[in-house]
């Protein structure tokens, strides 16, 4: 079982991301994000070690009182994978939250691409499917760069996604 700490956003703010997910599904490119049953999110840390859960629950508390917003950017692909995503710029607030959370876990418990210095803030559009088709479709549809305010930091296990705990970022 994998565990993830992720930021979730105001529902209205991620409507356009859900629309991209739906467009990918309607075009028979990928529907994995819709099938996930979890809202658009930005994952800060993923750990595969069940022993990391206690540390991740402690790290979850670092979200209290934080004000984190991100600006969504362009459509991208992780090289050599079918993973297509939107860039996320959250400035120092996002970077410092990621660093603080990662410091709560043993470095080798964190999946390599989520470790400080290797992590790319992103919002996933697909993890499986035809990446070239997804890039083309999403690139043609995505003409906005919305600012999203994170409302919660959540700890979930997956797959399937099961929400374990959630904290509000701002009171």
mmCIF file of C-alpha atoms in Angstrom:
data_model
loop_
_atom_site.group_PDB
_atom_site.id
_atom_site.type_symbol
_atom_site.label_atom_id
_atom_site.label_comp_id
_atom_site.label_asym_id
_atom_site.label_seq_id
_atom_site.Cartn_x
_atom_site.Cartn_y
_atom_site.Cartn_z
ATOM 1 C CA UNK A 1 0.000 0.000 0.000
ATOM 2 C CA UNK A 2 1.346 3.405 -0.956
ATOM 3 C CA UNK A 3 0.659 6.550 1.050
ATOM 4 C CA UNK A 4 0.484 10.111 -0.259
ATOM 5 C CA UNK A 5 0.263 13.582 1.239
ATOM 6 C CA UNK A 6 -1.543 15.876 -1.187
ATOM 7 C CA UNK A 7 -2.963 19.371 -1.377
ATOM 8 C CA UNK A 8 -6.572 19.676 -2.498
ATOM 9 C CA UNK A 9 -8.204 22.858 -3.711
ATOM 10 C CA UNK A 10 -11.495 24.718 -3.743
ATOM 11 C CA UNK A 11 -13.948 22.736 -5.865
ATOM 12 C CA UNK A 12 -14.798 25.620 -8.185
ATOM 13 C CA UNK A 13 -11.121 26.284 -8.857
ATOM 14 C CA UNK A 14 -10.441 22.806 -10.245
ATOM 15 C CA UNK A 15 -13.505 22.582 -12.476
ATOM 16 C CA UNK A 16 -11.356 23.229 -15.559
ATOM 17 C CA UNK A 17 -8.959 20.403 -14.581
ATOM 18 C CA UNK A 18 -11.895 18.023 -14.233
ATOM 19 C CA UNK A 19 -13.021 19.171 -17.680
ATOM 20 C CA UNK A 20 -9.632 18.140 -19.096
ATOM 21 C CA UNK A 21 -9.938 14.738 -17.397
ATOM 22 C CA UNK A 22 -13.393 14.354 -18.955
ATOM 23 C CA UNK A 23 -12.155 15.429 -22.400
ATOM 24 C CA UNK A 24 -9.386 12.797 -22.250
ATOM 25 C CA UNK A 25 -11.986 10.174 -21.287
ATOM 26 C CA UNK A 26 -14.438 11.289 -23.986
ATOM 27 C CA UNK A 27 -11.671 11.003 -26.590
ATOM 28 C CA UNK A 28 -10.852 7.458 -25.374
ATOM 29 C CA UNK A 29 -7.319 8.555 -24.502
ATOM 30 C CA UNK A 30 -7.403 8.009 -20.742
ATOM 31 C CA UNK A 31 -9.931 7.963 -17.957
ATOM 32 C CA UNK A 32 -7.650 6.912 -15.118
ATOM 33 C CA UNK A 33 -7.877 10.179 -13.216
ATOM 34 C CA UNK A 34 -11.687 10.112 -13.351
ATOM 35 C CA UNK A 35 -11.671 6.489 -12.226
ATOM 36 C CA UNK A 36 -9.351 7.327 -9.343
ATOM 37 C CA UNK A 37 -12.283 8.843 -7.474
ATOM 38 C CA UNK A 38 -10.125 11.598 -5.988
ATOM 39 C CA UNK A 39 -10.256 15.313 -6.802
ATOM 40 C CA UNK A 40 -7.584 17.197 -8.727
ATOM 41 C CA UNK A 41 -4.636 17.489 -6.356
ATOM 42 C CA UNK A 42 -0.949 18.227 -6.014
ATOM 43 C CA UNK A 43 0.962 15.394 -4.347
ATOM 44 C CA UNK A 44 3.786 16.488 -2.077
ATOM 45 C CA UNK A 45 5.172 13.140 -0.914
ATOM 46 C CA UNK A 46 4.583 9.462 -1.724
ATOM 47 C CA UNK A 47 5.917 6.622 0.412
ATOM 48 C CA UNK A 48 5.592 2.893 -0.203
ATOM 49 C CA UNK A 49 6.571 1.851 3.306
ATOM 50 C CA UNK A 50 3.638 1.120 5.624
ATOM 51 C CA UNK A 51 6.003 2.051 8.451
ATOM 52 C CA UNK A 52 5.951 5.646 7.191
ATOM 53 C CA UNK A 53 2.306 6.202 8.125
ATOM 54 C CA UNK A 54 2.997 7.556 11.630
ATOM 55 C CA UNK A 55 5.563 10.024 10.280
ATOM 56 C CA UNK A 56 3.185 11.068 7.506
ATOM 57 C CA UNK A 57 0.406 11.666 10.023
ATOM 58 C CA UNK A 58 2.778 13.905 11.995
ATOM 59 C CA UNK A 59 3.809 15.679 8.790
ATOM 60 C CA UNK A 60 0.153 16.270 7.974
ATOM 61 C CA UNK A 61 -0.042 18.600 10.960
ATOM 62 C CA UNK A 62 2.460 20.939 9.279
ATOM 63 C CA UNK A 63 -0.383 22.073 7.041
ATOM 64 C CA UNK A 64 -2.227 23.915 9.829
ATOM 65 C CA UNK A 65 -2.182 27.663 9.287
ATOM 66 C CA UNK A 66 -0.447 27.502 5.899
ATOM 67 C CA UNK A 67 -1.557 29.681 3.024
ATOM 68 C CA UNK A 68 -0.628 27.884 -0.187
ATOM 69 C CA UNK A 69 -1.763 28.880 -3.644
ATOM 70 C CA UNK A 70 -0.523 27.582 -6.964
ATOM 71 C CA UNK A 71 -0.717 28.875 -10.480
ATOM 72 C CA UNK A 72 -1.370 26.145 -13.002
ATOM 73 C CA UNK A 73 0.837 26.281 -16.066
ATOM 74 C CA UNK A 74 1.420 24.432 -19.271
ATOM 75 C CA UNK A 75 0.775 20.836 -20.273
ATOM 76 C CA UNK A 76 3.819 18.559 -19.949
ATOM 77 C CA UNK A 77 4.884 14.921 -20.017
ATOM 78 C CA UNK A 78 7.389 13.054 -17.887
ATOM 79 C CA UNK A 79 9.902 11.746 -20.434
ATOM 80 C CA UNK A 80 9.607 8.088 -21.281
ATOM 81 C CA UNK A 81 6.256 7.698 -19.494
ATOM 82 C CA UNK A 82 2.565 8.094 -20.374
ATOM 83 C CA UNK A 83 2.194 10.598 -17.503
ATOM 84 C CA UNK A 84 0.826 13.938 -18.685
ATOM 85 C CA UNK A 85 0.500 16.808 -16.249
ATOM 86 C CA UNK A 86 0.009 20.515 -15.649
ATOM 87 C CA UNK A 87 2.877 22.548 -14.250
ATOM 88 C CA UNK A 88 2.287 24.093 -10.819
ATOM 89 C CA UNK A 89 4.045 27.169 -9.478
ATOM 90 C CA UNK A 90 3.488 27.676 -5.781
ATOM 91 C CA UNK A 91 6.536 29.760 -4.992
ATOM 92 C CA UNK A 92 8.228 29.689 -1.619
ATOM 93 C CA UNK A 93 5.059 28.699 0.258
ATOM 94 C CA UNK A 94 4.798 25.433 -1.677
ATOM 95 C CA UNK A 95 8.530 24.727 -1.618
ATOM 96 C CA UNK A 96 8.812 25.290 2.122
ATOM 97 C CA UNK A 97 5.800 23.061 2.836
ATOM 98 C CA UNK A 98 7.244 20.281 0.676
ATOM 99 C CA UNK A 99 10.653 20.592 2.354
ATOM 100 C CA UNK A 100 9.150 20.575 5.860
ATOM 101 C CA UNK A 101 7.010 17.526 5.123
ATOM 102 C CA UNK A 102 9.843 15.594 3.476
ATOM 103 C CA UNK A 103 12.058 16.303 6.497
ATOM 104 C CA UNK A 104 9.613 14.364 8.680
ATOM 105 C CA UNK A 105 10.296 11.103 6.821
ATOM 106 C CA UNK A 106 13.412 9.054 6.240
ATOM 107 C CA UNK A 107 14.648 10.057 2.787
ATOM 108 C CA UNK A 108 14.699 6.453 1.573
ATOM 109 C CA UNK A 109 11.012 6.073 2.506
ATOM 110 C CA UNK A 110 10.051 8.764 -0.041
ATOM 111 C CA UNK A 111 9.692 7.743 -3.680
ATOM 112 C CA UNK A 112 12.663 9.239 -5.545
ATOM 113 C CA UNK A 113 10.666 11.675 -7.702
ATOM 114 C CA UNK A 114 9.066 13.183 -4.596
ATOM 115 C CA UNK A 115 12.309 13.854 -2.732
ATOM 116 C CA UNK A 116 13.573 17.415 -2.252
ATOM 117 C CA UNK A 117 15.638 18.450 -5.237
ATOM 118 C CA UNK A 118 13.930 15.897 -7.502
ATOM 119 C CA UNK A 119 10.265 16.775 -7.021
ATOM 120 C CA UNK A 120 8.379 18.508 -9.816
ATOM 121 C CA UNK A 121 5.183 20.178 -8.572
ATOM 122 C CA UNK A 122 2.423 19.076 -10.923
ATOM 123 C CA UNK A 123 -1.244 18.200 -11.271
ATOM 124 C CA UNK A 124 -1.667 14.918 -13.121
ATOM 125 C CA UNK A 125 -3.916 14.674 -16.166
ATOM 126 C CA UNK A 126 -3.229 10.991 -16.885
ATOM 127 C CA UNK A 127 -0.936 8.204 -15.716
ATOM 128 C CA UNK A 128 -1.843 5.698 -18.433
ATOM 129 C CA UNK A 129 -2.881 6.146 -22.040
ATOM 130 C CA UNK A 130 -1.518 7.632 -25.210
ATOM 131 C CA UNK A 131 0.716 10.475 -24.045
ATOM 132 C CA UNK A 132 1.093 12.079 -27.471
ATOM 133 C CA UNK A 133 -2.676 12.211 -27.978
ATOM 134 C CA UNK A 134 -3.168 13.516 -24.426
ATOM 135 C CA UNK A 135 -0.551 16.243 -24.928
ATOM 136 C CA UNK A 136 -2.174 17.336 -28.178
ATOM 137 C CA UNK A 137 -5.735 17.368 -26.849
ATOM 138 C CA UNK A 138 -4.935 18.952 -23.486
ATOM 139 C CA UNK A 139 -2.593 21.459 -25.116
ATOM 140 C CA UNK A 140 -5.353 22.545 -27.490
ATOM 141 C CA UNK A 141 -7.929 22.863 -24.705
ATOM 142 C CA UNK A 142 -5.763 24.370 -21.975
ATOM 143 C CA UNK A 143 -5.533 28.124 -22.432
ATOM 144 C CA UNK A 144 -5.847 29.272 -18.866
ATOM 145 C CA UNK A 145 -3.379 29.742 -16.022
ATOM 146 C CA UNK A 146 -5.676 29.804 -12.979
ATOM 147 C CA UNK A 147 -4.560 30.534 -9.442
ATOM 148 C CA UNK A 148 -5.773 27.812 -7.084
ATOM 149 C CA UNK A 149 -5.940 28.165 -3.316
ATOM 150 C CA UNK A 150 -5.233 24.965 -1.422
ATOM 151 C CA UNK A 151 -7.829 24.304 1.249
ATOM 152 C CA UNK A 152 -6.706 20.986 2.768
ATOM 153 C CA UNK A 153 -3.717 18.733 3.190
ATOM 154 C CA UNK A 154 -4.747 15.093 2.973
ATOM 155 C CA UNK A 155 -3.190 11.737 3.763
ATOM 156 C CA UNK A 156 -4.493 8.933 1.576
ATOM 157 C CA UNK A 157 -3.586 5.350 0.817
ATOM 158 C CA UNK A 158 -3.840 3.972 -2.704
ATOM 159 C CA UNK A 159 -4.893 2.121 -4.874
ATOM 160 C CA UNK A 160 -7.811 2.336 -4.455
ATOM 161 C CA UNK A 161 -7.683 5.792 -2.896
ATOM 162 C CA UNK A 162 -8.786 5.829 0.707
ATOM 163 C CA UNK A 163 -8.699 9.105 2.613
ATOM 164 C CA UNK A 164 -7.055 8.475 5.993
ATOM 165 C CA UNK A 165 -6.877 11.969 7.470
ATOM 166 C CA UNK A 166 -7.288 15.580 6.407
ATOM 167 C CA UNK A 167 -6.415 18.960 7.923
ATOM 168 C CA UNK A 168 -7.513 22.443 6.886
ATOM 169 C CA UNK A 169 -4.692 24.722 5.792
ATOM 170 C CA UNK A 170 -6.153 28.026 6.949
ATOM 171 C CA UNK A 171 -8.690 28.656 9.647
#
